[in-house]
PDB file of C-alpha atoms in Angstrom:
ATOM      1  CA  MET A   1      62.418  92.154 116.888  1.00  0.00           C
ATOM      2  CA  GLY A   2      63.316  89.562 118.936  1.00  0.00           C
ATOM      3  CA  LYS A   3      65.737  90.234 122.224  1.00  0.00           C
ATOM      4  CA  PRO A   4      69.441  91.007 120.610  1.00  0.00           C
ATOM      5  CA  THR A   5      71.401  87.940 120.207  1.00  0.00           C
ATOM      6  CA  ASP A   6      74.878  89.925 120.976  1.00  0.00           C
ATOM      7  CA  ILE A   7      74.277  91.905 123.765  1.00  0.00           C
ATOM      8  CA  ASN A   8      72.517  89.506 126.361  1.00  0.00           C
ATOM      9  CA  GLN A   9      71.881  90.427 130.336  1.00  0.00           C
ATOM     10  CA  PRO A  10      74.973  88.066 132.185  1.00  0.00           C
ATOM     11  CA  ILE A  11      77.105  91.107 130.035  1.00  0.00           C
ATOM     12  CA  VAL A  12      75.206  93.806 130.796  1.00  0.00           C
ATOM     13  CA  GLU A  13      74.789  92.612 134.695  1.00  0.00           C
ATOM     14  CA  ALA A  14      78.476  92.073 134.048  1.00  0.00           C
ATOM     15  CA  LEU A  15      80.086  95.356 132.690  1.00  0.00           C
ATOM     16  CA  TYR A  16      77.302  97.580 135.138  1.00  0.00           C
ATOM     17  CA  SER A  17      78.490  95.838 138.057  1.00  0.00           C
ATOM     18  CA  GLU A  18      82.754  96.757 135.601  1.00  0.00           C
ATOM     19  CA  ALA A  19      81.312 100.261 135.541  1.00  0.00           C
ATOM     20  CA  LEU A  20      79.816 100.874 138.961  1.00  0.00           C
ATOM     21  CA  LEU A  21      83.136  99.933 140.437  1.00  0.00           C
ATOM     22  CA  LEU A  22      85.142 102.068 138.513  1.00  0.00           C
ATOM     23  CA  ALA A  23      82.790 104.818 138.901  1.00  0.00           C
ATOM     24  CA  ASP A  24      83.142 104.529 142.687  1.00  0.00           C
ATOM     25  CA  GLU A  25      86.658 104.994 142.056  1.00  0.00           C
ATOM     26  CA  VAL A  26      87.053 107.908 140.008  1.00  0.00           C
ATOM     27  CA  ARG A  27      85.085 109.631 142.611  1.00  0.00           C
ATOM     28  CA  GLN A  28      87.456 108.549 145.418  1.00  0.00           C
ATOM     29  CA  VAL A  29      90.684 109.757 143.004  1.00  0.00           C
ATOM     30  CA  PHE A  30      89.017 113.147 141.705  1.00  0.00           C
ATOM     31  CA  ASP A  31      87.177 114.732 144.936  1.00  0.00           C
ATOM     32  CA  LEU A  32      89.565 113.524 147.095  1.00  0.00           C
ATOM     33  CA  HIS A  33      93.348 114.459 145.762  1.00  0.00           C
ATOM     34  CA  PRO A  34      93.334 118.506 147.236  1.00  0.00           C
ATOM     35  CA  VAL A  35      96.430 119.800 145.653  1.00  0.00           C
ATOM     36  CA  ARG A  36      97.954 122.182 148.219  1.00  0.00           C
ATOM     37  CA  GLU A  37     101.043 123.608 147.028  1.00  0.00           C
ATOM     38  CA  THR A  38     100.281 126.947 144.825  1.00  0.00           C
ATOM     39  CA  GLY A  39     102.210 128.251 141.742  1.00  0.00           C
ATOM     40  CA  GLN A  40     101.430 127.914 138.594  1.00  0.00           C
ATOM     41  CA  ASP A  41     102.382 123.953 138.734  1.00  0.00           C
ATOM     42  CA  ALA A  42      99.827 123.583 141.058  1.00  0.00           C
ATOM     43  CA  ASP A  43      97.321 125.897 138.664  1.00  0.00           C
ATOM     44  CA  ASP A  44      98.603 123.451 135.904  1.00  0.00           C
ATOM     45  CA  LEU A  45      98.049 120.295 137.715  1.00  0.00           C
ATOM     46  CA  ARG A  46      94.340 121.688 139.699  1.00  0.00           C
ATOM     47  CA  LEU A  47      93.406 122.497 135.690  1.00  0.00           C
ATOM     48  CA  ALA A  48      94.338 119.161 134.763  1.00  0.00           C
ATOM     49  CA  LEU A  49      92.324 117.551 137.325  1.00  0.00           C
ATOM     50  CA  SER A  50      89.193 119.446 137.071  1.00  0.00           C
ATOM     51  CA  VAL A  51      88.898 119.124 133.351  1.00  0.00           C
ATOM     52  CA  GLU A  52      89.732 115.345 133.545  1.00  0.00           C
ATOM     53  CA  GLY A  53      87.830 114.172 136.063  1.00  0.00           C
ATOM     54  CA  LEU A  54      85.215 116.024 134.430  1.00  0.00           C
ATOM     55  CA  ARG A  55      86.072 114.210 131.458  1.00  0.00           C
ATOM     56  CA  THR A  56      85.883 111.103 133.046  1.00  0.00           C
ATOM     57  CA  THR A  57      83.082 111.208 134.675  1.00  0.00           C
ATOM     58  CA  THR A  58      81.141 112.330 131.962  1.00  0.00           C
ATOM     59  CA  ARG A  59      82.234 108.765 130.516  1.00  0.00           C
ATOM     60  CA  VAL A  60      81.919 107.028 133.493  1.00  0.00           C
ATOM     61  CA  MET A  61      78.253 108.683 133.183  1.00  0.00           C
ATOM     62  CA  HIS A  62      77.274 107.883 129.598  1.00  0.00           C
ATOM     63  CA  VAL A  63      78.434 103.864 129.856  1.00  0.00           C
ATOM     64  CA  LEU A  64      76.213 103.350 133.392  1.00  0.00           C
ATOM     65  CA  ALA A  65      73.346 105.430 130.847  1.00  0.00           C
ATOM     66  CA  TRP A  66      73.808 102.845 128.916  1.00  0.00           C
ATOM     67  CA  LEU A  67      73.865  99.881 130.744  1.00  0.00           C
ATOM     68  CA  LEU A  68      70.785 100.649 132.580  1.00  0.00           C
ATOM     69  CA  ASN A  69      68.670 101.502 129.220  1.00  0.00           C
ATOM     70  CA  HIS A  70      69.540  98.003 128.711  1.00  0.00           C
ATOM     71  CA  ARG A  71      68.821  96.814 132.166  1.00  0.00           C
ATOM     72  CA  ALA A  72      65.366  98.268 132.317  1.00  0.00           C
ATOM     73  CA  TYR A  73      65.309  96.445 127.964  1.00  0.00           C
ATOM     74  CA  PHE A  74      65.872  92.911 129.544  1.00  0.00           C
ATOM     75  CA  SER A  75      63.831  93.947 132.973  1.00  0.00           C
ATOM     76  CA  GLY A  76      60.913  94.185 130.536  1.00  0.00           C
ATOM     77  CA  GLU A  77      60.741  98.461 131.312  1.00  0.00           C
ATOM     78  CA  LEU A  78      61.747  99.439 127.805  1.00  0.00           C
ATOM     79  CA  THR A  79      61.420  98.351 124.573  1.00  0.00           C
ATOM     80  CA  GLU A  80      63.728  97.180 121.850  1.00  0.00           C
ATOM     81  CA  PHE A  81      61.938 100.999 119.904  1.00  0.00           C
ATOM     82  CA  GLN A  82      62.828 102.245 123.046  1.00  0.00           C
ATOM     83  CA  LEU A  83      65.973 100.963 123.818  1.00  0.00           C
ATOM     84  CA  ARG A  84      67.093 101.602 119.995  1.00  0.00           C
ATOM     85  CA  ARG A  85      65.983 105.843 120.512  1.00  0.00           C
ATOM     86  CA  HIS A  86      66.874 106.227 123.623  1.00  0.00           C
ATOM     87  CA  SER A  87      70.242 104.845 124.866  1.00  0.00           C
ATOM     88  CA  LYS A  88      72.738 105.611 121.368  1.00  0.00           C
ATOM     89  CA  LEU A  89      76.103 105.952 123.544  1.00  0.00           C
ATOM     90  CA  PRO A  90      77.562 109.758 123.326  1.00  0.00           C
ATOM     91  CA  PRO A  91      81.318 109.694 121.769  1.00  0.00           C
ATOM     92  CA  ASP A  92      83.862 109.833 124.096  1.00  0.00           C
ATOM     93  CA  ARG A  93      85.925 112.662 124.175  1.00  0.00           C
ATOM     94  CA  PRO A  94      90.039 110.843 124.936  1.00  0.00           C
ATOM     95  CA  ALA A  95      92.220 112.505 127.600  1.00  0.00           C
ATOM     96  CA  GLU A  96      94.440 115.521 126.750  1.00  0.00           C
ATOM     97  CA  ARG A  97      98.106 114.173 126.565  1.00  0.00           C
ATOM     98  CA  GLU A  98      99.195 117.560 127.958  1.00  0.00           C
ATOM     99  CA  ASN A  99      96.870 117.357 131.307  1.00  0.00           C
ATOM    100  CA  LEU A 100      97.894 113.649 131.147  1.00  0.00           C
ATOM    101  CA  ALA A 101     101.486 114.059 131.657  1.00  0.00           C
ATOM    102  CA  LEU A 102     101.096 116.448 134.669  1.00  0.00           C
ATOM    103  CA  LEU A 103      98.920 113.713 136.874  1.00  0.00           C
ATOM    104  CA  GLU A 104      99.878 110.632 138.964  1.00  0.00           C
ATOM    105  CA  TYR A 105     100.593 107.398 137.376  1.00  0.00           C
ATOM    106  CA  GLY A 106      97.282 105.910 139.056  1.00  0.00           C
ATOM    107  CA  THR A 107      94.893 108.577 137.751  1.00  0.00           C
ATOM    108  CA  ARG A 108      96.202 108.138 134.662  1.00  0.00           C
ATOM    109  CA  GLU A 109      95.593 104.837 134.939  1.00  0.00           C
ATOM    110  CA  LEU A 110      92.093 104.956 136.091  1.00  0.00           C
ATOM    111  CA  ILE A 111      91.358 107.767 133.003  1.00  0.00           C
ATOM    112  CA  LEU A 112      92.757 105.269 130.880  1.00  0.00           C
ATOM    113  CA  GLU A 113      90.530 102.531 132.258  1.00  0.00           C
ATOM    114  CA  SER A 114      87.511 104.024 131.991  1.00  0.00           C
ATOM    115  CA  GLU A 115      88.546 105.302 127.918  1.00  0.00           C
ATOM    116  CA  ASN A 116      89.128 100.955 128.004  1.00  0.00           C
ATOM    117  CA  LEU A 117      85.322 100.390 129.257  1.00  0.00           C
ATOM    118  CA  HIS A 118      83.843 103.515 126.865  1.00  0.00           C
ATOM    119  CA  ALA A 119      85.429 102.034 124.096  1.00  0.00           C
ATOM    120  CA  ARG A 120      84.040  98.772 124.632  1.00  0.00           C
ATOM    121  CA  ILE A 121      80.627  99.273 125.509  1.00  0.00           C
ATOM    122  CA  THR A 122      80.726 101.599 122.252  1.00  0.00           C
ATOM    123  CA  ARG A 123      82.103  98.038 120.005  1.00  0.00           C
ATOM    124  CA  LEU A 124      78.952  97.033 121.540  1.00  0.00           C
ATOM    125  CA  ASP A 125      76.831  99.492 120.820  1.00  0.00           C
ATOM    126  CA  GLY A 126      78.016  99.101 116.696  1.00  0.00           C
ATOM    127  CA  ALA A 127      77.342  96.089 116.520  1.00  0.00           C
ATOM    128  CA  TRP A 128      74.151  95.491 117.697  1.00  0.00           C
ATOM    129  CA  ARG A 129      73.152  98.916 116.333  1.00  0.00           C
ATOM    130  CA  ASP A 130      74.492  97.804 113.004  1.00  0.00           C
ATOM    131  CA  ARG A 131      71.374  94.800 113.244  1.00  0.00           C
ATOM    132  CA  PHE A 132      68.833  97.232 112.617  1.00  0.00           C
ATOM    133  CA  GLU A 133      70.367  99.152 109.518  1.00  0.00           C
ATOM    134  CA  MET A 134      68.711  98.794 106.067  1.00  0.00           C
ATOM    135  CA  ARG A 135      71.333  97.557 103.846  1.00  0.00           C
ATOM    136  CA  PRO A 136      70.926  98.337  99.877  1.00  0.00           C
ATOM    137  CA  ALA A 137      70.523  95.651  99.270  1.00  0.00           C
ATOM    138  CA  ALA A 138      67.301  94.478 101.501  1.00  0.00           C
ATOM    139  CA  ILE A 139      66.163  98.148 100.343  1.00  0.00           C
ATOM    140  CA  LEU A 140      66.513  96.812  96.477  1.00  0.00           C
ATOM    141  CA  ARG A 141      64.646  93.547  97.091  1.00  0.00           C
ATOM    142  CA  LEU A 142      62.264  95.678  98.875  1.00  0.00           C
ATOM    143  CA  GLN A 143      61.708  97.816  95.795  1.00  0.00           C
ATOM    144  CA  GLU A 144      61.964  95.910  92.901  1.00  0.00           C
ATOM    145  CA  ARG A 145      59.296  93.720  95.466  1.00  0.00           C
ATOM    146  CA  LEU A 146      56.867  96.930  95.047  1.00  0.00           C
ATOM    147  CA  GLY A 147      57.464  97.016  91.268  1.00  0.00           C
ATOM    148  CA  HIS A 148      56.536  93.708  91.045  1.00  0.00           C
ATOM    149  CA  ALA A 149      53.125  94.482  93.054  1.00  0.00           C
ATOM    150  CA  VAL A 150      52.333  97.144  90.992  1.00  0.00           C
ATOM    151  CA  HIS A 151      53.119  95.715  88.038  1.00  0.00           C
ATOM    152  CA  ARG A 152      49.896  92.905  88.791  1.00  0.00           C
ATOM    153  CA  ALA A 153      47.958  95.652  90.115  1.00  0.00           C
TER     154      ALA A 153
END
């Protein structure tokens, strides 16, 4: 099998750079966001920051892992078979509206940016993987060829 035609090294490199910048922003926002107030509202905010910070960090790390696998493929460190087998992007777990309502605008935008990046990678991954799925017509043609070969023998 040849190299993927819908994903190429420049696309992967551009997405990787974008994901690295996003990962740094995510770290800054969620690691350096102390809540000094007390009370139920402050506790709700801390919980929302923890939950959405973990979701956002996980989402970005999944994207980075997917991109790193593709970079390894393009550099010859992984075969296409290994790439197909080990680089499935896990499904996203979107942010909860209740949590987003508690967060600052910039934090919500960062979460949305990470969700959008994950969605873009999901579309790329799906299109790339579709190339390898056997279509029913292909299976039928294979069965017909096998039937003809058996009858000739």
